[in-house]
C-alpha positions as a Python dict, from the first residue, in 0.01 Angstrom:
ca = {
    (1, 'M'): (0, 0, 0),
    (2, 'G'): (170, -148, 309),
    (3, 'R'): (-1, 104, 536),
    (4, 'F'): (-342, 24, 381),
    (5, 'H'): (-304, -347, 455),
    (6, 'H'): (-192, -272, 815),
    (7, 'F'): (-496, -49, 873),
    (8, 'A'): (-729, -308, 716),
    (9, 'G'): (-592, -580, 942),
    (10, 'I'): (-655, -375, 1257),
    (11, 'A'): (-1003, -284, 1134),
    (12, 'A'): (-1082, -654, 1082),
    (13, 'L'): (-971, -732, 1434),
    (14, 'A'): (-1192, -456, 1566),
    (15, 'L'): (-1491, -592, 1372),
    (16, 'L'): (-1436, -944, 1509),
    (17, 'A'): (-1411, -810, 1864),
    (18, 'S'): (-1740, -625, 1829),
    (19, 'C'): (-1914, -936, 1690),
    (20, 'G'): (-1778, -1175, 1952),
    (21, 'S'): (-2029, -1066, 2217),
    (22, 'E'): (-2387, -951, 2190),
    (23, 'T'): (-2347, -724, 2495),
    (24, 'E'): (-2086, -450, 2486),
    (25, 'T'): (-1956, -247, 2778),
    (26, 'N'): (-1837, 113, 2787),
    (27, 'V'): (-1474, 1, 2830),
    (28, 'T'): (-1273, 56, 2508),
    (29, 'T'): (-918, 52, 2376),
    (30, 'T'): (-781, 311, 2131),
    (31, 'V'): (-542, 180, 1865),
    (32, 'Q'): (-314, 424, 1679),
    (33, 'T'): (-238, 333, 1312),
    (34, 'D'): (61, 430, 1100),
    (35, 'N'): (-133, 708, 925),
    (36, 'G'): (-252, 868, 1248),
    (37, 'S'): (-604, 723, 1239),
    (38, 'E'): (-763, 579, 1555),
    (39, 'I'): (-977, 267, 1591),
    (40, 'I'): (-1196, 209, 1899),
    (41, 'V'): (-1213, -160, 2000),
    (42, 'P'): (-1482, -270, 2255),
    (43, 'Q'): (-1345, -470, 2548),
    (44, 'S'): (-1656, -668, 2646),
    (45, 'N'): (-1461, -992, 2674),
    (46, 'V'): (-1208, -836, 2910),
    (47, 'A'): (-1486, -700, 3131),
    (48, 'A'): (-1654, -1040, 3140),
    (49, 'G'): (-1327, -1200, 3244),
    (50, 'N'): (-1285, -951, 3528),
    (51, 'D'): (-1637, -1027, 3650),
    (52, 'A'): (-1558, -1398, 3654),
    (53, 'V'): (-1244, -1342, 3861),
    (54, 'S'): (-1438, -1118, 4103),
    (55, 'N'): (-1710, -1378, 4148),
    (56, 'S'): (-1449, -1648, 4208),
    (57, 'V'): (-1281, -1447, 4485),
    (58, 'E'): (-1612, -1365, 4651),
    (59, 'G'): (-1695, -1737, 4655),
    (60, 'V'): (-1406, -1828, 4889),
    (61, 'A'): (-1541, -1956, 5223),
    (62, 'P'): (-1446, -1751, 5531),
    (63, 'V'): (-1233, -1888, 5816),
    (64, 'V'): (-1388, -1941, 6159),
    (65, 'N'): (-1201, -1798, 6459),
    (66, 'I'): (-1302, -1871, 6817),
    (67, 'A'): (-1324, -1578, 7060),
    (68, 'P'): (-1410, -1518, 7427),
    (69, 'D'): (-1734, -1342, 7329),
    (70, 'G'): (-1840, -1565, 7039),
    (71, 'L'): (-1697, -1640, 6697),
    (72, 'S'): (-1551, -1444, 6406),
    (73, 'L'): (-1569, -1513, 6033),
    (74, 'V'): (-1259, -1386, 5853),
    (75, 'G'): (-1274, -1340, 5477),
    (76, 'E'): (-984, -1384, 5236),
    (77, 'S'): (-945, -1006, 5215),
    (78, 'G'): (-918, -984, 5595),
    (79, 'S'): (-1268, -849, 5647),
    (80, 'T'): (-1417, -982, 5971),
    (81, 'R'): (-1775, -1050, 6079),
    (82, 'H'): (-1830, -1099, 6453),
    (83, 'L'): (-2093, -1343, 6579),
    (84, 'T'): (-2134, -1241, 6941),
    (85, 'F'): (-2327, -1407, 7221),
    (86, 'G'): (-2687, -1287, 7219),
    (87, 'M'): (-2738, -1311, 6842),
    (88, 'T'): (-3024, -1526, 6715),
    (89, 'R'): (-2973, -1894, 6650),
    (90, 'E'): (-3090, -1861, 6290),
    (91, 'A'): (-2839, -1587, 6209),
    (92, 'V'): (-2543, -1761, 6374),
    (93, 'V'): (-2609, -2105, 6226),
    (94, 'A'): (-2657, -1957, 5879),
    (95, 'A'): (-2336, -1753, 5904),
    (96, 'V'): (-2123, -2042, 6034),
    (97, 'G'): (-2275, -2260, 5763),
    (98, 'T'): (-2117, -2040, 5495),
    (99, 'A'): (-1776, -2146, 5630),
    (100, 'L'): (-1833, -2502, 5756),
    (101, 'G'): (-2130, -2626, 5556),
    (102, 'T'): (-2441, -2800, 5684),
    (103, 'P'): (-2452, -2877, 6061),
    (104, 'T'): (-2364, -3237, 6148),
    (105, 'G'): (-2629, -3260, 6418),
    (106, 'T'): (-2854, -3091, 6673),
    (107, 'A'): (-2960, -3183, 7028),
    (108, 'R'): (-3139, -3050, 7335),
    (109, 'N'): (-3029, -3104, 7697),
    (110, 'E'): (-3298, -3042, 7958),
    (111, 'E'): (-3072, -3113, 8257),
    (112, 'C'): (-2820, -2827, 8238),
    (113, 'G'): (-2787, -2620, 8553),
    (114, 'Q'): (-2861, -2297, 8366),
    (115, 'G'): (-3176, -2441, 8207),
    (116, 'P'): (-3245, -2627, 7880),
    (117, 'V'): (-2967, -2583, 7621),
    (118, 'D'): (-2997, -2650, 7249),
    (119, 'T'): (-2682, -2734, 7054),
    (120, 'T'): (-2589, -2729, 6687),
    (121, 'D'): (-2277, -2920, 6587),
    (122, 'F'): (-2046, -2856, 6292),
    (123, 'K'): (-1752, -3046, 6147),
    (124, 'G'): (-1422, -3011, 6329),
    (125, 'G'): (-1572, -3066, 6675),
    (126, 'L'): (-1734, -2722, 6705),
    (127, 'S'): (-2061, -2718, 6900),
    (128, 'L'): (-2271, -2404, 6944),
    (129, 'S'): (-2502, -2357, 7244),
    (130, 'F'): (-2834, -2170, 7242),
    (131, 'Q'): (-3092, -2079, 7503),
    (132, 'Q'): (-3433, -1941, 7413),
    (133, 'G'): (-3315, -1899, 7054),
    (134, 'K'): (-3004, -1695, 7145),
    (135, 'F'): (-2636, -1780, 7095),
    (136, 'V'): (-2484, -1828, 7443),
    (137, 'G'): (-2167, -2037, 7406),
    (138, 'W'): (-1940, -2261, 7202),
    (139, 'D'): (-1750, -2579, 7282),
    (140, 'L'): (-1452, -2717, 7089),
    (141, 'D'): (-1367, -3085, 7116),
    (142, 'G'): (-1003, -3137, 7028),
    (143, 'R'): (-1040, -3504, 6934),
    (144, 'D'): (-1126, -3409, 6575),
    (145, 'K'): (-807, -3197, 6545),
    (146, 'P'): (-1006, -2884, 6457),
    (147, 'P'): (-847, -2599, 6264),
    (148, 'F'): (-1009, -2327, 6476),
    (149, 'T'): (-797, -2081, 6677),
    (150, 'T'): (-831, -1743, 6841),
    (151, 'A'): (-704, -1433, 6662),
    (152, 'A'): (-379, -1485, 6857),
    (153, 'G'): (-343, -1839, 6722),
    (154, 'I'): (-450, -2031, 7034),
    (155, 'G'): (-650, -2349, 6982),
    (156, 'T'): (-657, -2715, 7077),
    (157, 'G'): (-304, -2845, 7051),
    (158, 'S'): (-153, -2519, 7175),
    (159, 'T'): (63, -2550, 7488),
    (160, 'L'): (11, -2388, 7825),
    (161, 'R'): (330, -2190, 7760),
    (162, 'Q'): (187, -2050, 7435),
    (163, 'L'): (-139, -1964, 7610),
    (164, 'R'): (45, -1780, 7888),
    (165, 'D'): (242, -1583, 7629),
    (166, 'V'): (-78, -1407, 7519),
    (167, 'M'): (-314, -1429, 7820),
    (168, 'K'): (-324, -1444, 8197),
    (169, 'V'): (-405, -1804, 8290),
    (170, 'T'): (-509, -1991, 8603),
    (171, 'V'): (-497, -2371, 8627),
    (172, 'E'): (-667, -2602, 8875),
    (173, 'E'): (-765, -2963, 8908),
    (174, 'S'): (-1141, -3020, 8885),
    (175, 'T'): (-1374, -3311, 8833),
    (176, 'L'): (-1336, -3246, 8461),
    (177, 'G'): (-956, -3276, 8470),
    (178, 'T'): (-676, -3019, 8454),
    (179, 'E'): (-886, -2711, 8389),
    (180, 'F'): (-766, -2367, 8283),
    (181, 'A'): (-931, -2026, 8272),
    (182, 'A'): (-796, -1744, 8056),
    (183, 'G'): (-1028, -1447, 8080),
    (184, 'E'): (-1360, -1566, 7935),
    (185, 'L'): (-1198, -1870, 7774),
    (186, 'G'): (-1194, -2206, 7952),
    (187, 'G'): (-1072, -2553, 7872),
    (188, 'L'): (-881, -2864, 7966),
    (189, 'L'): (-508, -2935, 7953),
    (190, 'S'): (-321, -3261, 7914),
    (191, 'A'): (-104, -3153, 8210),
    (192, 'D'): (-33, -2857, 8436),
    (193, 'A'): (307, -2801, 8277),
    (194, 'P'): (450, -2557, 8021),
    (195, 'D'): (430, -2820, 7748),
    (196, 'G'): (85, -2940, 7854),
    (197, 'K'): (-148, -2916, 7555),
    (198, 'I'): (-499, -2778, 7530),
    (199, 'E'): (-736, -3069, 7466),
    (200, 'H'): (-1072, -2896, 7498),
    (201, 'M'): (-1191, -2534, 7486),
    (202, 'W'): (-1510, -2341, 7551),
    (203, 'A'): (-1651, -1995, 7608),
    (204, 'G'): (-1981, -1853, 7725),
    (205, 'S'): (-2254, -2071, 7873),
    (206, 'V'): (-2209, -2441, 7792),
    (207, 'C'): (-2358, -2745, 7959),
    (208, 'Q'): (-2099, -2911, 8184),
    (209, 'F'): (-2139, -3141, 8484),
    (210, 'R'): (-1874, -3102, 8752),
}
Protein backbone atom coordinates (compact mmCIF):
# COMPACT_ATOMS: atom_id res chain seq x y z
CA MET A 1 0.00 0.00 0.00
CA GLY A 2 2.89 2.37 0.82
CA ARG A 3 4.42 1.86 -2.61
CA PHE A 4 1.07 2.58 -4.30
CA HIS A 5 0.72 5.92 -2.53
CA HIS A 6 4.34 6.85 -3.42
CA PHE A 7 3.74 6.05 -7.10
CA ALA A 8 0.44 7.97 -7.08
CA GLY A 9 2.13 11.03 -5.60
CA ILE A 10 4.81 11.08 -8.31
CA ALA A 11 2.17 10.57 -11.00
CA ALA A 12 0.21 13.55 -9.65
CA LEU A 13 3.30 15.71 -9.79
CA ALA A 14 3.90 14.64 -13.36
CA LEU A 15 0.31 15.52 -14.30
CA LEU A 16 0.61 18.98 -12.73
CA ALA A 17 3.88 19.61 -14.58
CA SER A 18 2.31 18.72 -17.91
CA CYS A 19 -0.69 21.01 -17.25
CA GLY A 20 1.37 23.98 -16.07
CA SER A 21 2.32 25.04 -19.60
CA GLU A 22 0.44 24.84 -22.86
CA THR A 23 3.69 24.41 -24.83
CA GLU A 24 5.92 21.46 -24.04
CA THR A 25 9.51 20.94 -25.13
CA ASN A 26 11.34 17.72 -25.94
CA VAL A 27 13.38 17.97 -22.72
CA THR A 28 12.21 15.38 -20.14
CA THR A 29 13.20 13.87 -16.81
CA THR A 30 12.87 10.16 -16.00
CA VAL A 31 11.78 9.30 -12.45
CA GLN A 32 12.39 5.78 -11.09
CA THR A 33 9.73 4.48 -8.61
CA ASP A 34 10.08 1.87 -5.89
CA ASN A 35 8.48 -0.83 -8.05
CA GLY A 36 10.77 -0.22 -11.02
CA SER A 37 8.28 1.80 -13.06
CA GLU A 38 9.36 4.97 -14.87
CA ILE A 39 7.49 8.27 -15.21
CA ILE A 40 8.44 10.85 -17.87
CA VAL A 41 8.01 14.45 -16.64
CA PRO A 42 8.11 17.31 -19.23
CA GLN A 43 10.53 20.11 -18.35
CA SER A 44 8.93 23.01 -20.25
CA ASN A 45 9.26 25.35 -17.28
CA VAL A 46 12.98 24.63 -16.97
CA ALA A 47 13.51 25.31 -20.67
CA ALA A 48 11.61 28.58 -20.40
CA GLY A 49 13.77 29.63 -17.48
CA ASN A 50 16.94 28.89 -19.45
CA ASP A 51 15.65 31.01 -22.33
CA ALA A 52 15.01 33.91 -19.96
CA VAL A 53 18.55 33.72 -18.57
CA SER A 54 19.99 33.57 -22.12
CA ASN A 55 18.00 36.62 -23.20
CA SER A 56 19.13 38.51 -20.10
CA VAL A 57 22.80 37.83 -20.82
CA GLU A 58 22.46 38.82 -24.46
CA GLY A 59 20.89 42.12 -23.36
CA VAL A 60 24.06 43.33 -21.58
CA ALA A 61 25.47 46.42 -23.34
CA PRO A 62 28.99 46.05 -24.78
CA VAL A 63 31.96 48.10 -23.57
CA VAL A 64 33.56 50.67 -25.89
CA ASN A 65 37.35 50.54 -26.27
CA ILE A 66 39.30 53.20 -28.13
CA ALA A 67 41.93 52.07 -30.65
CA PRO A 68 44.45 53.64 -33.06
CA ASP A 69 42.39 52.49 -36.06
CA GLY A 70 38.89 53.13 -34.69
CA LEU A 71 36.85 51.66 -31.86
CA SER A 72 36.03 48.21 -30.50
CA LEU A 73 32.86 46.93 -28.85
CA VAL A 74 33.62 44.21 -26.31
CA GLY A 75 30.78 41.96 -25.17
CA GLU A 76 30.44 40.39 -21.74
CA SER A 77 31.64 37.06 -23.14
CA GLY A 78 34.78 38.73 -24.52
CA SER A 79 33.60 38.75 -28.13
CA THR A 80 34.85 41.86 -29.94
CA ARG A 81 33.45 43.85 -32.85
CA HIS A 82 35.86 46.28 -34.53
CA LEU A 83 34.60 49.58 -35.93
CA THR A 84 37.46 50.68 -38.15
CA PHE A 85 38.01 53.95 -39.99
CA GLY A 86 36.32 53.83 -43.39
CA MET A 87 33.07 52.25 -42.19
CA THR A 88 29.83 54.09 -42.92
CA ARG A 89 28.51 56.67 -40.51
CA GLU A 90 25.18 54.86 -40.17
CA ALA A 91 26.81 51.57 -39.18
CA VAL A 92 29.22 53.11 -36.68
CA VAL A 93 26.67 55.36 -34.98
CA ALA A 94 24.18 52.50 -34.70
CA ALA A 95 26.81 50.16 -33.24
CA VAL A 96 28.14 52.67 -30.70
CA GLY A 97 24.54 53.48 -29.79
CA THR A 98 24.05 49.91 -28.54
CA ALA A 99 26.69 50.64 -25.89
CA LEU A 100 26.26 54.35 -25.14
CA GLY A 101 22.67 55.10 -26.09
CA THR A 102 21.37 57.95 -28.22
CA PRO A 103 23.96 60.52 -29.41
CA THR A 104 24.05 63.72 -27.36
CA GLY A 105 24.55 65.93 -30.39
CA THR A 106 25.74 66.37 -33.97
CA ALA A 107 27.59 69.20 -35.75
CA ARG A 108 29.34 70.10 -39.00
CA ASN A 109 32.57 72.11 -39.30
CA GLU A 110 33.24 73.58 -42.74
CA GLU A 111 36.60 75.12 -41.80
CA CYS A 112 38.74 72.05 -41.11
CA GLY A 113 41.97 71.84 -43.07
CA GLN A 114 41.09 68.41 -44.46
CA GLY A 115 37.65 69.58 -45.62
CA PRO A 116 34.19 69.63 -43.99
CA VAL A 117 33.91 67.27 -41.00
CA ASP A 118 30.68 66.00 -39.46
CA THR A 119 30.72 64.94 -35.81
CA THR A 120 28.44 62.81 -33.66
CA ASP A 121 28.86 63.11 -29.90
CA PHE A 122 28.10 60.51 -27.23
CA LYS A 123 28.07 60.63 -23.45
CA GLY A 124 31.44 60.44 -21.73
CA GLY A 125 33.08 63.02 -24.00
CA LEU A 126 33.44 60.73 -27.04
CA SER A 127 33.09 62.50 -30.40
CA LEU A 128 33.20 60.64 -33.72
CA SER A 129 34.33 62.35 -36.94
CA PHE A 130 33.00 61.61 -40.43
CA GLN A 131 33.82 62.81 -43.91
CA GLN A 132 31.62 62.05 -46.90
CA GLY A 133 29.66 59.60 -44.76
CA LYS A 134 32.73 57.61 -43.65
CA PHE A 135 34.17 57.15 -40.15
CA VAL A 136 37.55 58.93 -40.09
CA GLY A 137 38.43 59.69 -36.46
CA TRP A 138 37.48 59.94 -32.80
CA ASP A 139 38.21 62.51 -30.10
CA LEU A 140 38.00 61.94 -26.35
CA ASP A 141 37.58 64.91 -24.04
CA GLY A 142 38.80 63.99 -20.57
CA ARG A 143 36.77 66.64 -18.76
CA ASP A 144 33.81 64.25 -18.47
CA LYS A 145 36.02 61.56 -16.85
CA PRO A 146 35.16 59.02 -19.57
CA PRO A 147 35.44 55.29 -18.91
CA PHE A 148 36.97 54.52 -22.31
CA THR A 149 40.45 52.98 -22.60
CA THR A 150 42.54 51.10 -25.12
CA ALA A 151 42.83 47.32 -24.89
CA ALA A 152 46.00 47.94 -22.86
CA GLY A 153 44.10 50.09 -20.36
CA ILE A 154 45.31 53.52 -21.51
CA GLY A 155 42.82 56.37 -21.37
CA THR A 156 42.41 59.90 -20.06
CA GLY A 157 43.81 59.97 -16.56
CA SER A 158 46.60 57.53 -17.41
CA THR A 159 50.13 58.84 -16.79
CA LEU A 160 52.91 59.34 -19.30
CA ARG A 161 54.82 56.59 -17.47
CA GLN A 162 51.94 54.14 -17.99
CA LEU A 163 51.69 55.12 -21.65
CA ARG A 164 55.42 54.56 -22.17
CA ASP A 165 55.14 51.13 -20.54
CA VAL A 166 53.02 49.91 -23.47
CA MET A 167 53.93 52.19 -26.40
CA LYS A 168 56.73 54.25 -27.89
CA VAL A 169 55.89 57.89 -27.18
CA THR A 170 57.14 61.29 -28.34
CA VAL A 171 56.25 64.51 -26.52
CA GLU A 172 56.49 68.10 -27.74
CA GLU A 173 55.10 71.50 -26.92
CA SER A 174 52.62 72.77 -29.52
CA THR A 175 50.03 75.49 -29.76
CA LEU A 176 47.58 72.97 -28.32
CA GLY A 177 49.71 72.33 -25.21
CA THR A 178 51.95 69.43 -24.17
CA GLU A 179 51.19 67.08 -27.03
CA PHE A 180 52.09 63.41 -27.31
CA ALA A 181 52.11 60.94 -30.19
CA ALA A 182 52.06 57.18 -29.62
CA GLY A 183 51.83 55.42 -32.96
CA GLU A 184 48.48 56.48 -34.43
CA LEU A 185 47.24 57.79 -31.07
CA GLY A 186 47.62 61.45 -30.15
CA GLY A 187 46.65 63.62 -27.22
CA LEU A 188 47.51 66.19 -24.61
CA LEU A 189 49.30 65.79 -21.28
CA SER A 190 49.08 67.83 -18.11
CA ALA A 191 52.91 67.89 -18.07
CA ASP A 192 55.94 66.42 -19.81
CA ALA A 193 56.81 64.31 -16.78
CA PRO A 194 56.40 60.65 -15.81
CA ASP A 195 53.39 61.48 -13.65
CA GLY A 196 51.89 63.87 -16.20
CA LYS A 197 48.34 62.73 -16.98
CA ILE A 198 46.59 62.33 -20.30
CA GLU A 199 43.88 64.99 -20.52
CA HIS A 200 42.74 64.55 -24.11
CA MET A 201 43.08 61.79 -26.73
CA TRP A 202 42.35 61.32 -30.41
CA ALA A 203 43.03 59.10 -33.39
CA GLY A 204 42.48 59.33 -37.13
CA SER A 205 41.42 62.55 -38.81
CA VAL A 206 39.94 65.09 -36.38
CA CYS A 207 39.46 68.82 -36.77
CA GLN A 208 42.15 70.68 -34.82
CA PHE A 209 43.54 74.20 -35.22
CA ARG A 210 47.21 74.58 -34.38
